[in-house]
PDB file of C-alpha atoms in Angstrom:
ATOM      1  CA  UNK A   1     -48.863-119.501-267.749  1.00 70.00           C
ATOM      2  CA  UNK A   2     -49.563-118.761-264.076  1.00 71.00           C
ATOM      3  CA  UNK A   3     -53.249-119.538-264.651  1.00 78.00           C
ATOM      4  CA  UNK A   4     -52.273-122.868-266.184  1.00 78.00           C
ATOM      5  CA  UNK A   5     -50.035-123.696-263.232  1.00 75.00           C
ATOM      6  CA  UNK A   6     -52.911-122.864-260.889  1.00 77.00           C
ATOM      7  CA  UNK A   7     -55.171-125.275-262.805  1.00 82.00           C
ATOM      8  CA  UNK A   8     -52.530-128.002-262.541  1.00 81.00           C
ATOM      9  CA  UNK A   9     -52.234-127.500-258.794  1.00 80.00           C
ATOM     10  CA  UNK A  10     -56.023-127.586-258.426  1.00 84.00           C
ATOM     11  CA  UNK A  11     -56.227-130.843-260.394  1.00 88.00           C
ATOM     12  CA  UNK A  12     -53.461-132.407-258.296  1.00 85.00           C
ATOM     13  CA  UNK A  13     -55.189-131.371-255.075  1.00 84.00           C
ATOM     14  CA  UNK A  14     -58.472-132.925-256.216  1.00 88.00           C
ATOM     15  CA  UNK A  15     -56.636-136.161-257.048  1.00 88.00           C
ATOM     16  CA  UNK A  16     -54.836-136.212-253.695  1.00 85.00           C
ATOM     17  CA  UNK A  17     -51.424-135.406-255.183  1.00 83.00           C
ATOM     18  CA  UNK A  18     -49.289-132.661-253.668  1.00 77.00           C
ATOM     19  CA  UNK A  19     -47.379-130.176-255.797  1.00 75.00           C
ATOM     20  CA  UNK A  20     -44.132-129.285-254.057  1.00 74.00           C
ATOM     21  CA  UNK A  21     -43.809-125.558-254.715  1.00 70.00           C
ATOM     22  CA  UNK A  22     -40.243-125.405-253.373  1.00 72.00           C
ATOM     23  CA  UNK A  23     -39.011-127.970-255.908  1.00 74.00           C
ATOM     24  CA  UNK A  24     -41.087-126.829-258.878  1.00 77.00           C
ATOM     25  CA  UNK A  25     -39.055-125.370-261.767  1.00 77.00           C
ATOM     26  CA  UNK A  26     -39.779-124.240-265.305  1.00 78.00           C
ATOM     27  CA  UNK A  27     -37.691-124.362-268.460  1.00 79.00           C
ATOM     28  CA  UNK A  28     -37.786-121.989-271.437  1.00 79.00           C
ATOM     29  CA  UNK A  29     -36.848-123.786-274.664  1.00 78.00           C
ATOM     30  CA  UNK A  30     -35.140-121.523-277.201  1.00 75.00           C
ATOM     31  CA  UNK A  31     -32.853-121.659-280.196  1.00 71.00           C
ATOM     32  CA  UNK A  32     -29.059-121.631-279.783  1.00 67.00           C
ATOM     33  CA  UNK A  33     -28.793-117.907-280.640  1.00 70.00           C
ATOM     34  CA  UNK A  34     -31.633-116.632-278.483  1.00 70.00           C
ATOM     35  CA  UNK A  35     -31.057-115.345-274.965  1.00 69.00           C
ATOM     36  CA  UNK A  36     -33.892-115.658-272.449  1.00 67.00           C
ATOM     37  CA  UNK A  37     -31.919-114.769-269.340  1.00 67.00           C
ATOM     38  CA  UNK A  38     -34.315-111.894-268.606  1.00 70.00           C
ATOM     39  CA  UNK A  39     -37.408-114.130-268.725  1.00 71.00           C
ATOM     40  CA  UNK A  40     -39.619-113.213-265.727  1.00 70.00           C
ATOM     41  CA  UNK A  41     -40.214-115.600-262.836  1.00 72.00           C
ATOM     42  CA  UNK A  42     -43.579-117.286-262.414  1.00 73.00           C
ATOM     43  CA  UNK A  43     -45.560-117.661-259.232  1.00 73.00           C
ATOM     44  CA  UNK A  44     -48.158-120.044-257.837  1.00 69.00           C
ATOM     45  CA  UNK A  45     -50.223-118.609-255.013  1.00 68.00           C
ATOM     46  CA  UNK A  46     -47.467-116.184-253.991  1.00 71.00           C
ATOM     47  CA  UNK A  47     -44.777-118.894-254.288  1.00 72.00           C
ATOM     48  CA  UNK A  48     -42.043-117.877-256.768  1.00 76.00           C
ATOM     49  CA  UNK A  49     -40.878-120.423-259.376  1.00 76.00           C
ATOM     50  CA  UNK A  50     -37.391-119.745-260.683  1.00 76.00           C
ATOM     51  CA  UNK A  51     -36.414-120.403-264.297  1.00 77.00           C
ATOM     52  CA  UNK A  52     -33.917-123.229-264.665  1.00 78.00           C
ATOM     53  CA  UNK A  53     -31.366-123.882-267.407  1.00 81.00           C
ATOM     54  CA  UNK A  54     -32.059-127.620-267.248  1.00 83.00           C
ATOM     55  CA  UNK A  55     -34.568-130.041-265.766  1.00 83.00           C
ATOM     56  CA  UNK A  56     -34.459-133.787-265.209  1.00 84.00           C
ATOM     57  CA  UNK A  57     -37.425-135.719-266.572  1.00 82.00           C
ATOM     58  CA  UNK A  58     -37.484-139.517-266.166  1.00 87.00           C
ATOM     59  CA  UNK A  59     -33.686-139.563-265.685  1.00 87.00           C
ATOM     60  CA  UNK A  60     -33.182-137.530-268.885  1.00 89.00           C
ATOM     61  CA  UNK A  61     -31.628-134.091-268.377  1.00 89.00           C
ATOM     62  CA  UNK A  62     -33.120-131.549-270.769  1.00 87.00           C
ATOM     63  CA  UNK A  63     -31.346-128.221-271.238  1.00 85.00           C
ATOM     64  CA  UNK A  64     -32.932-125.019-272.536  1.00 82.00           C
ATOM     65  CA  UNK A  65     -31.245-125.382-275.954  1.00 83.00           C
ATOM     66  CA  UNK A  66     -32.092-129.098-276.318  1.00 85.00           C
ATOM     67  CA  UNK A  67     -28.446-129.922-277.003  1.00 87.00           C
ATOM     68  CA  UNK A  68     -28.606-132.852-274.519  1.00 90.00           C
ATOM     69  CA  UNK A  69     -24.930-132.223-273.787  1.00 92.00           C
ATOM     70  CA  UNK A  70     -25.420-132.536-270.024  1.00 92.00           C
ATOM     71  CA  UNK A  71     -27.476-135.702-270.433  1.00 94.00           C
ATOM     72  CA  UNK A  72     -24.808-137.397-272.555  1.00 95.00           C
ATOM     73  CA  UNK A  73     -22.102-136.330-270.111  1.00 95.00           C
ATOM     74  CA  UNK A  74     -24.055-137.716-267.145  1.00 95.00           C
ATOM     75  CA  UNK A  75     -24.762-141.038-268.867  1.00 96.00           C
ATOM     76  CA  UNK A  76     -21.100-141.467-269.812  1.00 97.00           C
ATOM     77  CA  UNK A  77     -19.913-140.489-266.339  1.00 96.00           C
ATOM     78  CA  UNK A  78     -22.278-142.959-264.668  1.00 96.00           C
ATOM     79  CA  UNK A  79     -21.279-145.802-267.008  1.00 97.00           C
ATOM     80  CA  UNK A  80     -17.533-145.186-266.651  1.00 97.00           C
ATOM     81  CA  UNK A  81     -17.915-145.227-262.867  1.00 97.00           C
ATOM     82  CA  UNK A  82     -19.718-148.584-262.987  1.00 97.00           C
ATOM     83  CA  UNK A  83     -17.156-150.053-265.385  1.00 96.00           C
ATOM     84  CA  UNK A  84     -14.310-149.062-263.066  1.00 96.00           C
ATOM     85  CA  UNK A  85     -16.016-150.906-260.235  1.00 96.00           C
ATOM     86  CA  UNK A  86     -16.662-153.957-262.429  1.00 95.00           C
ATOM     87  CA  UNK A  87     -12.991-154.091-263.367  1.00 94.00           C
ATOM     88  CA  UNK A  88     -12.126-154.786-259.723  1.00 95.00           C
ATOM     89  CA  UNK A  89     -14.017-158.095-259.771  1.00 94.00           C
ATOM     90  CA  UNK A  90     -13.610-159.046-263.452  1.00 94.00           C
ATOM     91  CA  UNK A  91     -10.982-161.722-262.735  1.00 93.00           C
ATOM     92  CA  UNK A  92     -13.332-163.394-260.263  1.00 94.00           C
ATOM     93  CA  UNK A  93     -16.197-163.998-262.720  1.00 94.00           C
ATOM     94  CA  UNK A  94     -16.667-165.722-266.074  1.00 95.00           C
ATOM     95  CA  UNK A  95     -17.102-163.958-269.405  1.00 94.00           C
ATOM     96  CA  UNK A  96     -20.799-164.896-269.465  1.00 95.00           C
ATOM     97  CA  UNK A  97     -21.288-163.376-266.013  1.00 96.00           C
ATOM     98  CA  UNK A  98     -19.470-160.227-267.155  1.00 95.00           C
ATOM     99  CA  UNK A  99     -21.820-159.991-270.153  1.00 96.00           C
ATOM    100  CA  UNK A 100     -24.847-160.159-267.867  1.00 96.00           C
ATOM    101  CA  UNK A 101     -23.440-157.413-265.641  1.00 95.00           C
ATOM    102  CA  UNK A 102     -22.640-155.152-268.589  1.00 96.00           C
ATOM    103  CA  UNK A 103     -26.061-155.652-270.181  1.00 96.00           C
ATOM    104  CA  UNK A 104     -27.902-154.919-266.942  1.00 96.00           C
ATOM    105  CA  UNK A 105     -25.836-151.911-265.835  1.00 95.00           C
ATOM    106  CA  UNK A 106     -24.280-150.403-268.983  1.00 96.00           C
ATOM    107  CA  UNK A 107     -26.173-151.403-272.133  1.00 96.00           C
ATOM    108  CA  UNK A 108     -29.538-150.740-270.508  1.00 96.00           C
ATOM    109  CA  UNK A 109     -28.325-147.244-269.573  1.00 95.00           C
ATOM    110  CA  UNK A 110     -27.049-146.524-273.093  1.00 96.00           C
ATOM    111  CA  UNK A 111     -30.325-147.718-274.629  1.00 95.00           C
ATOM    112  CA  UNK A 112     -32.650-145.885-272.236  1.00 95.00           C
ATOM    113  CA  UNK A 113     -34.495-143.125-274.142  1.00 93.00           C
ATOM    114  CA  UNK A 114     -31.712-143.223-276.739  1.00 94.00           C
ATOM    115  CA  UNK A 115     -34.074-142.249-279.582  1.00 93.00           C
ATOM    116  CA  UNK A 116     -33.851-138.613-278.421  1.00 92.00           C
ATOM    117  CA  UNK A 117     -30.123-138.677-279.230  1.00 94.00           C
ATOM    118  CA  UNK A 118     -30.765-138.963-282.976  1.00 93.00           C
ATOM    119  CA  UNK A 119     -29.049-136.229-284.962  1.00 91.00           C
ATOM    120  CA  UNK A 120     -26.674-135.130-282.212  1.00 92.00           C
ATOM    121  CA  UNK A 121     -23.104-134.205-283.238  1.00 91.00           C
ATOM    122  CA  UNK A 122     -20.678-137.114-283.461  1.00 93.00           C
ATOM    123  CA  UNK A 123     -18.593-135.618-280.654  1.00 93.00           C
ATOM    124  CA  UNK A 124     -21.474-136.397-278.266  1.00 93.00           C
ATOM    125  CA  UNK A 125     -22.213-139.883-279.584  1.00 95.00           C
ATOM    126  CA  UNK A 126     -18.506-140.755-279.639  1.00 95.00           C
ATOM    127  CA  UNK A 127     -18.478-140.295-275.874  1.00 96.00           C
ATOM    128  CA  UNK A 128     -21.133-142.994-275.505  1.00 96.00           C
ATOM    129  CA  UNK A 129     -19.365-145.155-278.078  1.00 96.00           C
ATOM    130  CA  UNK A 130     -16.258-144.978-275.867  1.00 96.00           C
ATOM    131  CA  UNK A 131     -18.338-146.426-273.037  1.00 97.00           C
ATOM    132  CA  UNK A 132     -19.458-149.257-275.296  1.00 97.00           C
ATOM    133  CA  UNK A 133     -15.899-150.034-276.391  1.00 96.00           C
ATOM    134  CA  UNK A 134     -14.607-150.020-272.819  1.00 96.00           C
ATOM    135  CA  UNK A 135     -17.404-152.412-271.831  1.00 96.00           C
ATOM    136  CA  UNK A 136     -16.384-154.755-274.664  1.00 96.00           C
ATOM    137  CA  UNK A 137     -12.758-154.677-273.496  1.00 96.00           C
ATOM    138  CA  UNK A 138     -13.859-155.448-269.949  1.00 96.00           C
ATOM    139  CA  UNK A 139     -15.885-158.489-271.006  1.00 96.00           C
ATOM    140  CA  UNK A 140     -13.289-159.993-273.334  1.00 94.00           C
ATOM    141  CA  UNK A 141     -10.094-158.876-271.612  1.00 93.00           C
ATOM    142  CA  UNK A 142      -8.957-157.029-274.732  1.00 92.00           C
ATOM    143  CA  UNK A 143      -5.951-154.792-274.133  1.00 90.00           C
ATOM    144  CA  UNK A 144      -6.150-151.010-274.371  1.00 87.00           C
ATOM    145  CA  UNK A 145      -4.382-150.609-277.719  1.00 87.00           C
ATOM    146  CA  UNK A 146      -5.821-153.681-279.464  1.00 92.00           C
ATOM    147  CA  UNK A 147      -8.297-153.102-282.294  1.00 93.00           C
ATOM    148  CA  UNK A 148     -11.805-153.162-280.807  1.00 93.00           C
ATOM    149  CA  UNK A 149     -14.031-153.451-283.915  1.00 94.00           C
ATOM    150  CA  UNK A 150     -13.569-157.245-284.296  1.00 94.00           C
ATOM    151  CA  UNK A 151     -14.438-157.609-280.599  1.00 95.00           C
ATOM    152  CA  UNK A 152     -17.688-155.666-281.014  1.00 94.00           C
ATOM    153  CA  UNK A 153     -18.499-157.786-284.052  1.00 94.00           C
ATOM    154  CA  UNK A 154     -17.879-161.006-282.108  1.00 94.00           C
ATOM    155  CA  UNK A 155     -20.140-159.789-279.300  1.00 95.00           C
ATOM    156  CA  UNK A 156     -22.744-158.960-281.965  1.00 94.00           C
ATOM    157  CA  UNK A 157     -23.158-155.396-280.659  1.00 95.00           C
ATOM    158  CA  UNK A 158     -24.449-152.609-282.851  1.00 95.00           C
ATOM    159  CA  UNK A 159     -22.550-149.303-282.454  1.00 95.00           C
ATOM    160  CA  UNK A 160     -24.314-146.612-280.420  1.00 96.00           C
ATOM    161  CA  UNK A 161     -25.439-144.635-283.474  1.00 95.00           C
ATOM    162  CA  UNK A 162     -27.008-147.692-285.099  1.00 96.00           C
ATOM    163  CA  UNK A 163     -28.688-148.673-281.832  1.00 96.00           C
ATOM    164  CA  UNK A 164     -30.417-145.282-281.857  1.00 96.00           C
ATOM    165  CA  UNK A 165     -31.619-145.727-285.439  1.00 97.00           C
ATOM    166  CA  UNK A 166     -32.680-149.293-284.659  1.00 97.00           C
ATOM    167  CA  UNK A 167     -34.886-148.099-281.778  1.00 97.00           C
ATOM    168  CA  UNK A 168     -36.548-145.438-283.954  1.00 97.00           C
ATOM    169  CA  UNK A 169     -37.236-147.866-286.791  1.00 97.00           C
ATOM    170  CA  UNK A 170     -38.857-150.381-284.454  1.00 97.00           C
ATOM    171  CA  UNK A 171     -41.238-147.638-283.358  1.00 97.00           C
ATOM    172  CA  UNK A 172     -41.953-146.656-286.981  1.00 96.00           C
ATOM    173  CA  UNK A 173     -42.915-150.255-287.780  1.00 96.00           C
ATOM    174  CA  UNK A 174     -45.276-150.381-284.786  1.00 96.00           C
ATOM    175  CA  UNK A 175     -46.868-147.106-285.889  1.00 96.00           C
ATOM    176  CA  UNK A 176     -47.533-148.443-289.376  1.00 94.00           C
ATOM    177  CA  UNK A 177     -48.953-151.675-287.966  1.00 94.00           C
ATOM    178  CA  UNK A 178     -51.235-149.810-285.563  1.00 93.00           C
ATOM    179  CA  UNK A 179     -49.630-151.124-282.369  1.00 94.00           C
ATOM    180  CA  UNK A 180     -47.940-147.883-281.242  1.00 94.00           C
ATOM    181  CA  UNK A 181     -49.557-145.070-279.226  1.00 94.00           C
ATOM    182  CA  UNK A 182     -51.684-142.746-281.335  1.00 94.00           C
ATOM    183  CA  UNK A 183     -49.588-139.680-280.478  1.00 93.00           C
ATOM    184  CA  UNK A 184     -46.689-141.333-282.345  1.00 93.00           C
ATOM    185  CA  UNK A 185     -48.712-142.826-285.203  1.00 93.00           C
ATOM    186  CA  UNK A 186     -50.311-139.497-286.103  1.00 93.00           C
ATOM    187  CA  UNK A 187     -46.839-138.060-286.824  1.00 92.00           C
ATOM    188  CA  UNK A 188     -46.346-140.407-289.782  1.00 93.00           C
ATOM    189  CA  UNK A 189     -48.052-140.172-293.152  1.00 91.00           C
ATOM    190  CA  UNK A 190     -47.718-142.556-296.081  1.00 89.00           C
ATOM    191  CA  UNK A 191     -46.555-141.101-299.369  1.00 86.00           C
ATOM    192  CA  UNK A 192     -49.234-141.225-302.048  1.00 80.00           C
ATOM    193  CA  UNK A 193     -47.950-141.526-305.610  1.00 70.00           C
ATOM    194  CA  UNK A 194     -50.907-142.652-307.664  1.00 64.00           C
ATOM    195  CA  UNK A 195     -50.017-144.518-310.807  1.00 59.00           C
ATOM    196  CA  UNK A 196     -46.325-144.916-309.927  1.00 59.00           C
ATOM    197  CA  UNK A 197     -44.219-147.744-308.546  1.00 58.00           C
ATOM    198  CA  UNK A 198     -43.710-145.803-305.298  1.00 55.00           C
ATOM    199  CA  UNK A 199     -47.161-147.032-304.215  1.00 57.00           C
ATOM    200  CA  UNK A 200     -45.709-150.505-303.751  1.00 66.00           C
ATOM    201  CA  UNK A 201     -42.677-149.392-301.702  1.00 84.00           C
ATOM    202  CA  UNK A 202     -44.478-148.292-298.522  1.00 88.00           C
ATOM    203  CA  UNK A 203     -42.690-144.931-298.343  1.00 92.00           C
ATOM    204  CA  UNK A 204     -43.434-142.143-295.866  1.00 91.00           C
ATOM    205  CA  UNK A 205     -43.719-138.384-296.284  1.00 91.00           C
ATOM    206  CA  UNK A 206     -40.682-136.528-294.910  1.00 89.00           C
ATOM    207  CA  UNK A 207     -41.962-133.210-293.497  1.00 87.00           C
ATOM    208  CA  UNK A 208     -39.999-129.994-293.739  1.00 83.00           C
ATOM    209  CA  UNK A 209     -38.902-128.124-290.646  1.00 75.00           C
ATOM    210  CA  UNK A 210     -37.663-124.572-290.253  1.00 67.00           C
ATOM    211  CA  UNK A 211     -35.242-125.433-287.465  1.00 60.00           C
ATOM    212  CA  UNK A 212     -33.003-128.164-288.874  1.00 58.00           C
ATOM    213  CA  UNK A 213     -30.971-128.702-285.687  1.00 61.00           C
ATOM    214  CA  UNK A 214     -34.013-129.324-283.480  1.00 69.00           C
ATOM    215  CA  UNK A 215     -36.876-130.033-285.900  1.00 70.00           C
ATOM    216  CA  UNK A 216     -34.798-132.435-287.957  1.00 78.00           C
ATOM    217  CA  UNK A 217     -34.189-134.582-284.881  1.00 86.00           C
ATOM    218  CA  UNK A 218     -37.852-135.106-283.966  1.00 89.00           C
ATOM    219  CA  UNK A 219     -39.566-138.442-284.568  1.00 92.00           C
ATOM    220  CA  UNK A 220     -41.875-136.949-287.207  1.00 91.00           C
ATOM    221  CA  UNK A 221     -38.852-136.386-289.461  1.00 92.00           C
ATOM    222  CA  UNK A 222     -36.235-138.880-288.262  1.00 93.00           C
ATOM    223  CA  UNK A 223     -38.655-141.802-288.523  1.00 94.00           C
ATOM    224  CA  UNK A 224     -39.647-141.276-292.193  1.00 95.00           C
ATOM    225  CA  UNK A 225     -36.056-140.401-293.167  1.00 94.00           C
ATOM    226  CA  UNK A 226     -34.638-143.629-291.746  1.00 96.00           C
ATOM    227  CA  UNK A 227     -37.596-145.701-292.952  1.00 95.00           C
ATOM    228  CA  UNK A 228     -37.341-144.530-296.568  1.00 94.00           C
ATOM    229  CA  UNK A 229     -33.638-145.450-296.599  1.00 94.00           C
ATOM    230  CA  UNK A 230     -34.352-149.087-295.742  1.00 95.00           C
ATOM    231  CA  UNK A 231     -34.335-151.777-298.449  1.00 94.00           C
ATOM    232  CA  UNK A 232     -37.748-152.430-300.019  1.00 93.00           C
ATOM    233  CA  UNK A 233     -37.899-155.928-298.546  1.00 92.00           C
ATOM    234  CA  UNK A 234     -37.683-154.542-295.005  1.00 94.00           C
ATOM    235  CA  UNK A 235     -40.298-151.830-295.580  1.00 93.00           C
ATOM    236  CA  UNK A 236     -42.734-154.417-296.940  1.00 93.00           C
ATOM    237  CA  UNK A 237     -42.300-156.873-294.051  1.00 92.00           C
ATOM    238  CA  UNK A 238     -45.439-157.440-291.945  1.00 92.00           C
ATOM    239  CA  UNK A 239     -44.181-159.682-289.127  1.00 95.00           C
ATOM    240  CA  UNK A 240     -42.639-157.724-286.247  1.00 95.00           C
ATOM    241  CA  UNK A 241     -40.386-160.573-285.077  1.00 95.00           C
ATOM    242  CA  UNK A 242     -39.011-161.128-288.588  1.00 96.00           C
ATOM    243  CA  UNK A 243     -38.636-157.383-289.207  1.00 96.00           C
ATOM    244  CA  UNK A 244     -36.800-156.921-285.907  1.00 96.00           C
ATOM    245  CA  UNK A 245     -34.354-159.722-286.685  1.00 96.00           C
ATOM    246  CA  UNK A 246     -33.729-158.659-290.273  1.00 96.00           C
ATOM    247  CA  UNK A 247     -33.330-155.011-289.282  1.00 97.00           C
ATOM    248  CA  UNK A 248     -30.591-155.862-286.806  1.00 96.00           C
ATOM    249  CA  UNK A 249     -28.880-158.044-289.414  1.00 95.00           C
ATOM    250  CA  UNK A 250     -29.091-155.176-291.921  1.00 96.00           C
ATOM    251  CA  UNK A 251     -27.492-152.698-289.494  1.00 96.00           C
ATOM    252  CA  UNK A 252     -24.909-155.263-288.456  1.00 95.00           C
ATOM    253  CA  UNK A 253     -23.815-155.691-292.072  1.00 94.00           C
ATOM    254  CA  UNK A 254     -23.649-151.910-292.555  1.00 94.00           C
ATOM    255  CA  UNK A 255     -21.529-151.509-289.421  1.00 93.00           C
ATOM    256  CA  UNK A 256     -19.038-154.309-289.968  1.00 90.00           C
ATOM    257  CA  UNK A 257     -18.940-154.985-293.705  1.00 81.00           C
TER     258      UNK A 257
END
């Protein structure tokens, strides 16, 4: 590991990029029942690197158990803070202006890297769903104890959980059409059932994983699982724009039927 870190630092130096040793951290990913508290420290040219319980990568906080609990908490906290500030000026702007503010400051935050939230416990996703419901109340002026589902339906918003699945399925479609990065496409494999009707349904192989809590959440399994559950007509669609529209309609009907 230390040799690898040395190679990284050498590469960065050659490319005129400085590695800040004081701010460099490393994370040991383990299962929920494994303790790595005694994991030794690493060093780069006599500079010690301390093991961290979490690291922030592209605004996503990853913990050593991959629970994403801290990330969800931070996203919710940030969104609630922004919504409280928006409430102070809500009476001074129109509903359309409020929608624009919410989409730019709240919805974009909920949707950012949301595919990694697939398979998390409902208690985590419910926290983000509370943000979404509060945003809908802010836009429409709905009172605290009024039923919010009809409001979400009128705004044509998919619930947080469906937005996550929607994002994953868009990526699956791009992989199958050859427009996604290769490192995603190579994770998917079409199911071959020679001489059966399954050949015409465009199904994918669902791989098996030892670790259900972590492995079952990865794109290589979540993508095929969600894809195979779609109606045949959606799986056989070839136009991205049509697929995208019909997929949202499909999820909308599932959410509010």
